[in-house]
XYZ file of C-alpha atoms in Angstrom:
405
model
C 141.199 51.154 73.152
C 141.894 55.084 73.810
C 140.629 54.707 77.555
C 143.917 53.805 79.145
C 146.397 56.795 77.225
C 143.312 59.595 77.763
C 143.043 58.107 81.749
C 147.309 59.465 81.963
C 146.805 62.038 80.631
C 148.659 64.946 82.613
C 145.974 67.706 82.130
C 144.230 65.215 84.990
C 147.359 64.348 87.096
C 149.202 67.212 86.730
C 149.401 71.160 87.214
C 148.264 73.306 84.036
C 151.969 74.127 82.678
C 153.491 70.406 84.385
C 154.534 67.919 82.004
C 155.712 64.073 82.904
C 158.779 65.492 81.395
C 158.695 67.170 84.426
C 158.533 64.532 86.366
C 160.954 62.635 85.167
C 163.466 64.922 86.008
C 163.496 62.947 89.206
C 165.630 59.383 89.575
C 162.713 56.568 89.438
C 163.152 55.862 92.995
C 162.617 59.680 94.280
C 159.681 60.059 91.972
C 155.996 57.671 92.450
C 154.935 55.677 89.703
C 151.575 54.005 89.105
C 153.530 50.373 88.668
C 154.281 50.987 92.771
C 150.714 50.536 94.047
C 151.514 46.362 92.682
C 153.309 46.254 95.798
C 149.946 47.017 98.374
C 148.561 43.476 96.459
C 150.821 41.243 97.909
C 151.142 43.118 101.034
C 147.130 42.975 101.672
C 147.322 38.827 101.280
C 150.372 38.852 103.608
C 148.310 40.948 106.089
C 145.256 38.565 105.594
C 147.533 35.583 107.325
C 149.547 37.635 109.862
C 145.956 38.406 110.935
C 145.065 35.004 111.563
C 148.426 34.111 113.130
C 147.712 36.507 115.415
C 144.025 35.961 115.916
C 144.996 32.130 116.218
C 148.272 32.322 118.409
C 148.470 35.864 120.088
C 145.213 37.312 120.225
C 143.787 34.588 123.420
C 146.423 34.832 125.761
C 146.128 38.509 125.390
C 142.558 37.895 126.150
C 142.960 35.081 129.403
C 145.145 38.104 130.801
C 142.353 40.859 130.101
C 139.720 38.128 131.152
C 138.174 37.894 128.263
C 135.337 34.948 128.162
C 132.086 34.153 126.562
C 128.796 34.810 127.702
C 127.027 31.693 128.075
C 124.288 30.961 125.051
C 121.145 29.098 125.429
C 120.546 27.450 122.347
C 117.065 27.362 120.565
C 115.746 24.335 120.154
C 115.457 22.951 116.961
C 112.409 23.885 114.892
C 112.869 23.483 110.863
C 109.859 25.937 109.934
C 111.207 28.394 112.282
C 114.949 28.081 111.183
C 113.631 28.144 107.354
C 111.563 31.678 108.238
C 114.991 32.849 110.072
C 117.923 31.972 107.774
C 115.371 32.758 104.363
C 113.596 35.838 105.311
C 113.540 37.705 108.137
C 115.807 37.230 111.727
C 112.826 39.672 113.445
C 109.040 38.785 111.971
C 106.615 41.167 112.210
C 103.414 40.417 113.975
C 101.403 39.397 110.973
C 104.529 36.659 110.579
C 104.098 35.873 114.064
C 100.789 34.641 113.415
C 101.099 32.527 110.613
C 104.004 31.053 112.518
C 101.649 30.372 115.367
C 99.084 27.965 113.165
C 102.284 26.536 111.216
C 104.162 25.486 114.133
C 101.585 24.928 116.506
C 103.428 27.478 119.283
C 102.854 30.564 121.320
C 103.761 34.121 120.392
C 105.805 34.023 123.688
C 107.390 30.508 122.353
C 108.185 32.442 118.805
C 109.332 34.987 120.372
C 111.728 33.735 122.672
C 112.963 31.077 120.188
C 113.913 33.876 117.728
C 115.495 35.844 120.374
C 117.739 32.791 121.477
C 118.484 32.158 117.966
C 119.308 35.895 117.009
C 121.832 35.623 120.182
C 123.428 32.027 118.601
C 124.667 34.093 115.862
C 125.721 37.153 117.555
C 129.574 37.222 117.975
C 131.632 36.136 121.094
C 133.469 37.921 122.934
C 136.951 36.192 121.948
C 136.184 36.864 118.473
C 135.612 40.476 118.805
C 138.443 41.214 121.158
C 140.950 39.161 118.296
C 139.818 41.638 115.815
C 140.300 44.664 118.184
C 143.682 43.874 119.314
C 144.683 43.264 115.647
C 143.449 46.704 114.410
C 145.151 47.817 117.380
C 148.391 47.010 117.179
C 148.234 47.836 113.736
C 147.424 51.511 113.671
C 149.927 51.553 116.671
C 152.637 50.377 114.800
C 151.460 52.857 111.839
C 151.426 55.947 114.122
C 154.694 55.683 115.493
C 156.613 54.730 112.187
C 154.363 57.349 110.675
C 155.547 60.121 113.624
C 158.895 59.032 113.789
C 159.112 59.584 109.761
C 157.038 62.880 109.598
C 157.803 64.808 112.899
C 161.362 66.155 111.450
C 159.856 67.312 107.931
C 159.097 70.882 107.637
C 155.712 70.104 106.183
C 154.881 68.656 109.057
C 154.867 71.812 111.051
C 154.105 74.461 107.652
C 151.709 73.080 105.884
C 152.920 75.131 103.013
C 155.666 73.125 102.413
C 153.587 70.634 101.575
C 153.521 72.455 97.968
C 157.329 73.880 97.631
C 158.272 72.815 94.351
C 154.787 70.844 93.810
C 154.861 68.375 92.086
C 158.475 67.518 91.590
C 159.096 66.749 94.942
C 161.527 63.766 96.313
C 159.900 60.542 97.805
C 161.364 59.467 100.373
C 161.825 55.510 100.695
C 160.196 56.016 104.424
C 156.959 57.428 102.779
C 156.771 55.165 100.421
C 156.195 51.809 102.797
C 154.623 54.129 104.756
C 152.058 54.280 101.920
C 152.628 50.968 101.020
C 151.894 49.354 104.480
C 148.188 51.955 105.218
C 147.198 50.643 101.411
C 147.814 46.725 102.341
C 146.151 46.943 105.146
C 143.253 48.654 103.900
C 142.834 46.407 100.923
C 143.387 43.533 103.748
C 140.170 44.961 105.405
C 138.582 44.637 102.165
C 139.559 41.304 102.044
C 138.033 40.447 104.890
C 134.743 42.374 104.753
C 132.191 39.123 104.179
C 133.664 37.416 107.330
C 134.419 40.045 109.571
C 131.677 41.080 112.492
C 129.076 42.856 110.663
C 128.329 46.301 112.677
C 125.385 49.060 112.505
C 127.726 50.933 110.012
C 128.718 48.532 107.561
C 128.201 50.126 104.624
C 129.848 53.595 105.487
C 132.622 51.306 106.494
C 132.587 49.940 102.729
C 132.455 53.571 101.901
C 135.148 54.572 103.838
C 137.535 51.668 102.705
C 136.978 52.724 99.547
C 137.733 56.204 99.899
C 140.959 54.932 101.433
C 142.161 53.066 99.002
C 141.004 55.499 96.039
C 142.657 58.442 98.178
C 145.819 56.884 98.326
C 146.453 55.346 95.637
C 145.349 58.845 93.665
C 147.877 60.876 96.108
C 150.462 58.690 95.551
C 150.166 58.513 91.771
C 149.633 62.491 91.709
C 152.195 63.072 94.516
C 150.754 64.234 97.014
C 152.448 62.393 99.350
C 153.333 64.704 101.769
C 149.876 65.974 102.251
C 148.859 61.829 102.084
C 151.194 61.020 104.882
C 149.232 63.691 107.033
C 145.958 62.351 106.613
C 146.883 58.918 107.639
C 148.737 59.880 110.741
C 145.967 61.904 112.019
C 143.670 59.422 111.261
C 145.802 56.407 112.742
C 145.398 58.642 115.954
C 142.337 58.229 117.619
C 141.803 54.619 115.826
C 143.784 53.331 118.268
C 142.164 54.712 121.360
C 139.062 53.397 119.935
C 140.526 49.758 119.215
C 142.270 49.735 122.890
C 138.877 50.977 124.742
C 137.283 47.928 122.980
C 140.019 45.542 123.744
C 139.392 46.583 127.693
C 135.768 46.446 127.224
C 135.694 42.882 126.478
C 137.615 41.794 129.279
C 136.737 41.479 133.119
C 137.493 44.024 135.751
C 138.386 46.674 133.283
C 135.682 49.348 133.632
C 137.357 52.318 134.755
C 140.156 52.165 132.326
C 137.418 51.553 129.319
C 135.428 54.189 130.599
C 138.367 56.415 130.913
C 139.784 55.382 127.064
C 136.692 55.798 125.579
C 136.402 59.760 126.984
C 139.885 60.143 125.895
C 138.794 58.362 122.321
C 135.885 60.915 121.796
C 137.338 63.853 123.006
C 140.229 63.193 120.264
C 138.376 61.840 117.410
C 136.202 65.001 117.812
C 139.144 67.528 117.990
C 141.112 65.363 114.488
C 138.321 64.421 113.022
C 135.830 67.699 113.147
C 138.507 70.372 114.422
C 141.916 69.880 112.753
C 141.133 68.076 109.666
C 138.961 70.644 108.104
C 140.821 73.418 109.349
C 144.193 72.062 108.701
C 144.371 69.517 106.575
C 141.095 70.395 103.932
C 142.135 74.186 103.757
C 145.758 73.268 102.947
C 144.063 71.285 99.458
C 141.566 73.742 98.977
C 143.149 77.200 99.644
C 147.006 77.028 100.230
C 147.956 74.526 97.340
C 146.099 77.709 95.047
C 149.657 79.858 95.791
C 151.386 77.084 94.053
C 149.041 76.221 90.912
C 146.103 76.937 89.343
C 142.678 74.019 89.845
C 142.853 71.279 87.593
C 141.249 67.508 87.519
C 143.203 66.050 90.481
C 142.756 68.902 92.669
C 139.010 68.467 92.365
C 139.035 64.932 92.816
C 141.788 64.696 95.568
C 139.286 66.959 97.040
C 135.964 65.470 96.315
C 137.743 62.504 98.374
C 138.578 64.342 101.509
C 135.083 65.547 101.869
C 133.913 62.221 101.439
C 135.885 61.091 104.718
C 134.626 64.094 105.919
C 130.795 63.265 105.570
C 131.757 59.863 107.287
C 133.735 61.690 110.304
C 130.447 63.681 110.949
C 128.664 60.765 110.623
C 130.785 59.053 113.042
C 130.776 62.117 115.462
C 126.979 61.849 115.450
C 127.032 58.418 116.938
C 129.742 58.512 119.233
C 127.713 61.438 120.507
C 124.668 59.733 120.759
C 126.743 57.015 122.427
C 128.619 59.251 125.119
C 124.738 60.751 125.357
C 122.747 56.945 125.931
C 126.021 55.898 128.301
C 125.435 58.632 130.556
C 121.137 58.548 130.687
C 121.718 54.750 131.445
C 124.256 55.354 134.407
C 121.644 57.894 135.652
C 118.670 55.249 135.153
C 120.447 52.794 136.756
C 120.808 54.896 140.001
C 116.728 54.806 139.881
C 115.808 51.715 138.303
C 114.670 48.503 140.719
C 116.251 44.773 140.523
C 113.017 43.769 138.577
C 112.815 44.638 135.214
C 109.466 43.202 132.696
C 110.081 41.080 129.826
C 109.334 43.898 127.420
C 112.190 45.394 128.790
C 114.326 43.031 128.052
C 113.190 42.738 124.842
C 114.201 45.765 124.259
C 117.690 45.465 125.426
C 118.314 42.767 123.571
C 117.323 45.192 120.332
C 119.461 47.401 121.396
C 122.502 45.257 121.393
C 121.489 44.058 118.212
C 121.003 47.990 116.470
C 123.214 49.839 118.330
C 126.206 47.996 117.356
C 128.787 50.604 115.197
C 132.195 52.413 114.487
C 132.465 52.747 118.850
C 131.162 49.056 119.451
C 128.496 50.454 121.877
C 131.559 49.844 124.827
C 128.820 50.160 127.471
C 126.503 47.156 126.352
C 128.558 45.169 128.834
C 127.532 47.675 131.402
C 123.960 46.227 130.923
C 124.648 43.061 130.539
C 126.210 43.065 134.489
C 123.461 45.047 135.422
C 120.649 42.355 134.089
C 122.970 39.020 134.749
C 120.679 37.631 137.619
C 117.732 38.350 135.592
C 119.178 36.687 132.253
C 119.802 33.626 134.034
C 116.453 33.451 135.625
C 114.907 33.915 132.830
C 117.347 31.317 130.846
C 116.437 28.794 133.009
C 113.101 29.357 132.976
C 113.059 29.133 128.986
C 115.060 25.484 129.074
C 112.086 24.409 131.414
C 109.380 25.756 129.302
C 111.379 24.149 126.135
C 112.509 21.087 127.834
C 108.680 20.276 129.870
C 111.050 19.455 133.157
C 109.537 18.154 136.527
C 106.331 19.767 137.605
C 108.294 20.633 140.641
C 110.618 22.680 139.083
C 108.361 24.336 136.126
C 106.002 25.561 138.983
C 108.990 27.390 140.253
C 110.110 29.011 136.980
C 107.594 28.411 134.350
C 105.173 31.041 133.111
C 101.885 30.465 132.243
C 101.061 30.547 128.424
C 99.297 32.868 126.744
């Protein structure tokens, strides 16, 4: 019964010596209230459908004039004990599986194999699909960063960082900031939303994470005012988002590869200097040290804080793989230089884990790299699998078949 009073109470919220008395020195539209975050509900639903007008309407020209098109699937054929053993328990078996599947179905390890491999591929997702979500996360964190510039860039806290915590916390909010808030929350809780149907990548659950932290870290700044130090944190983050989205929309198209190769340098190189460089330095230091010349530590500045790290953890984890990415994109170009037209079917194999693991935050932009460089072989092989599956002519399976094992 006591939970909600003790949870505004303004020992946590507030400065030791700050009172909501304070606070309400200011007219209730210059000062944040808790009752404002209703707004971000409704704004997150409205987001959900301009998403899928967009997706539905806007999204596939966009696409036709990139080139965007799907890679053609083979389909598995039908097999009820092997669709059972892939929707119920595992979509790779291990060998001992393998085995048992063997007696049960009456097949090959090469026939298992292949089937799960075509099957894994059916539910991979296509290219039109991914390049929809890419240009809508695009054009999103566009839009943000330029309303967000064009509403910071003449604030003097947006060149001192001090001034983020002149007169802290009765500060004015400024109807700009406010949908500026308003419009980062909806869409975040929109993402939320949205989690169970969107693609599913390597880093799904730090994405969870970070959503979270989102919507937790605004919704406590805004509450607490910290607003002006908020409004930093999502315009340096909207920055390199949308080099990342626009490398991916240019990735999934045709003819594209210099400009993806050349937006997904310029991606790195700024997600590493925002992301590792400025917002520890900058933005962490002005919570941790230069808000201490204003007030003394209390609850919110250790949670407010707590937060930020969080992101942080998940920017280093980030940096890590784009890293690794930047690292596996340049070994392959040099590989490639060496490596002949024939390639073995373990090799493959391989790729085609790859595609599957390697999928995170940077959508591994240079899978399609490998895909060009293997598309004679995958359709070779393809065609050999629908004669295998399909027990064609002799004529033709003594051209492409391969001999069981």
């Amino acid at each position: 019964m006591d939970l909600l009073p003790d949870l505004w109470r303004q020992d946590y919220w507030l400065p030791p010596g700050v009172t909501w008395t304070d606070m309400e020195q200011l007219a209730d539209s210059d000062r944040p209230r808790p009752q404002d975050l209703l707004v971000a509900l409704p704004l997150a639903l409205g987001f959900v459908a301009l998403r899928y007008v967009f997706e539905r309407f806007f999204a596939p020209p966009m696409g036709r004039f990139l080139g965007v098109k799907n890679r053609l699937q083979v389909t598995a054929a039908p097999s009820p004990k092997l669709e059972s053993f892939y929707t119920q328990r595992s979509r790779q078996p291990t060998q001992v599986s393998l085995k048992i599947l063997m007696v049960s179905c009456g097949k090959t390890q090469r026939q298992i194999e292949t089937w799960f491999r075509l099957r894994r591929n059916q539910d991979r997702p296509c290219q039109t699909r991914k390049f929809g979500e890419a240009a809508w996360r695009f054009f999103f964190y566009l839009t943000a960063f330029m309303a967000g510039l064009s509403c910071l860039i003449d604030r003097p806290w947006f060149w001192d960082h001090r001034e983020c915590w002149r007169q802290y916390p009765v500060q004015v909010k400024a109807l700009a900031h406010y949908w500026y808030y308003m419009l980062e929350l909806g869409f975040y809780g929109s993402l939320l939303l949205r989690i169970s149907v969107d693609i599913k990548r390597k880093d799904f659950k730090e994405q969870v994470v970070h959503h979270l932290a989102t919507i937790f870290l605004l919704s406590f700044s805004y509450c607490a005012n910290y607003i002006r130090i908020g409004t930093l944190v999502m315009l340096l983050h909207d920055s390199s988002d949308i080099l990342l989205e626009s490398a991916k929309m240019f990735n999934y198209g045709t003819g594209w590869r210099k400009t993806c190769d050349t937006l997904f340098v310029v991606f790195a190189v700024v997600f590493l200097v925002t992301r590792l460089l400025i917002f520890p330095t900058k933005i962490i230091r002005t919570t941790l040290v230069l808000s201490m010349e204003v007030f003394e530590p209390f609850a919110g500045y250790y949670f407010f804080n707590i937060l930020l790290m969080v992101l942080q953890g998940l920017h280093i984890f980030w940096a890590g793989l784009i890293i690794r990415m930047v690292y596996k994109f340049l070994k392959g170009k040099l590989e490639k230089d060496e490596r002949s037209d024939e390639e073995s079917e373990i090799e493959e194999e391989e790729l085609d884990k790859g595609g599957e693991e390697n999928m995170d935050h940077g959508d591994r932009y240079w899978e399609k790299s490998k895909d060009t460089l293997n598309s004679k072989l995958s359709m070779l092989t393809n065609s050999c699998v629908l004669n295998n599956l399909t027990n064609h002519r002799s004529s033709t399976g003594s051209n492409c078949s391969r001999p069981k094992t």
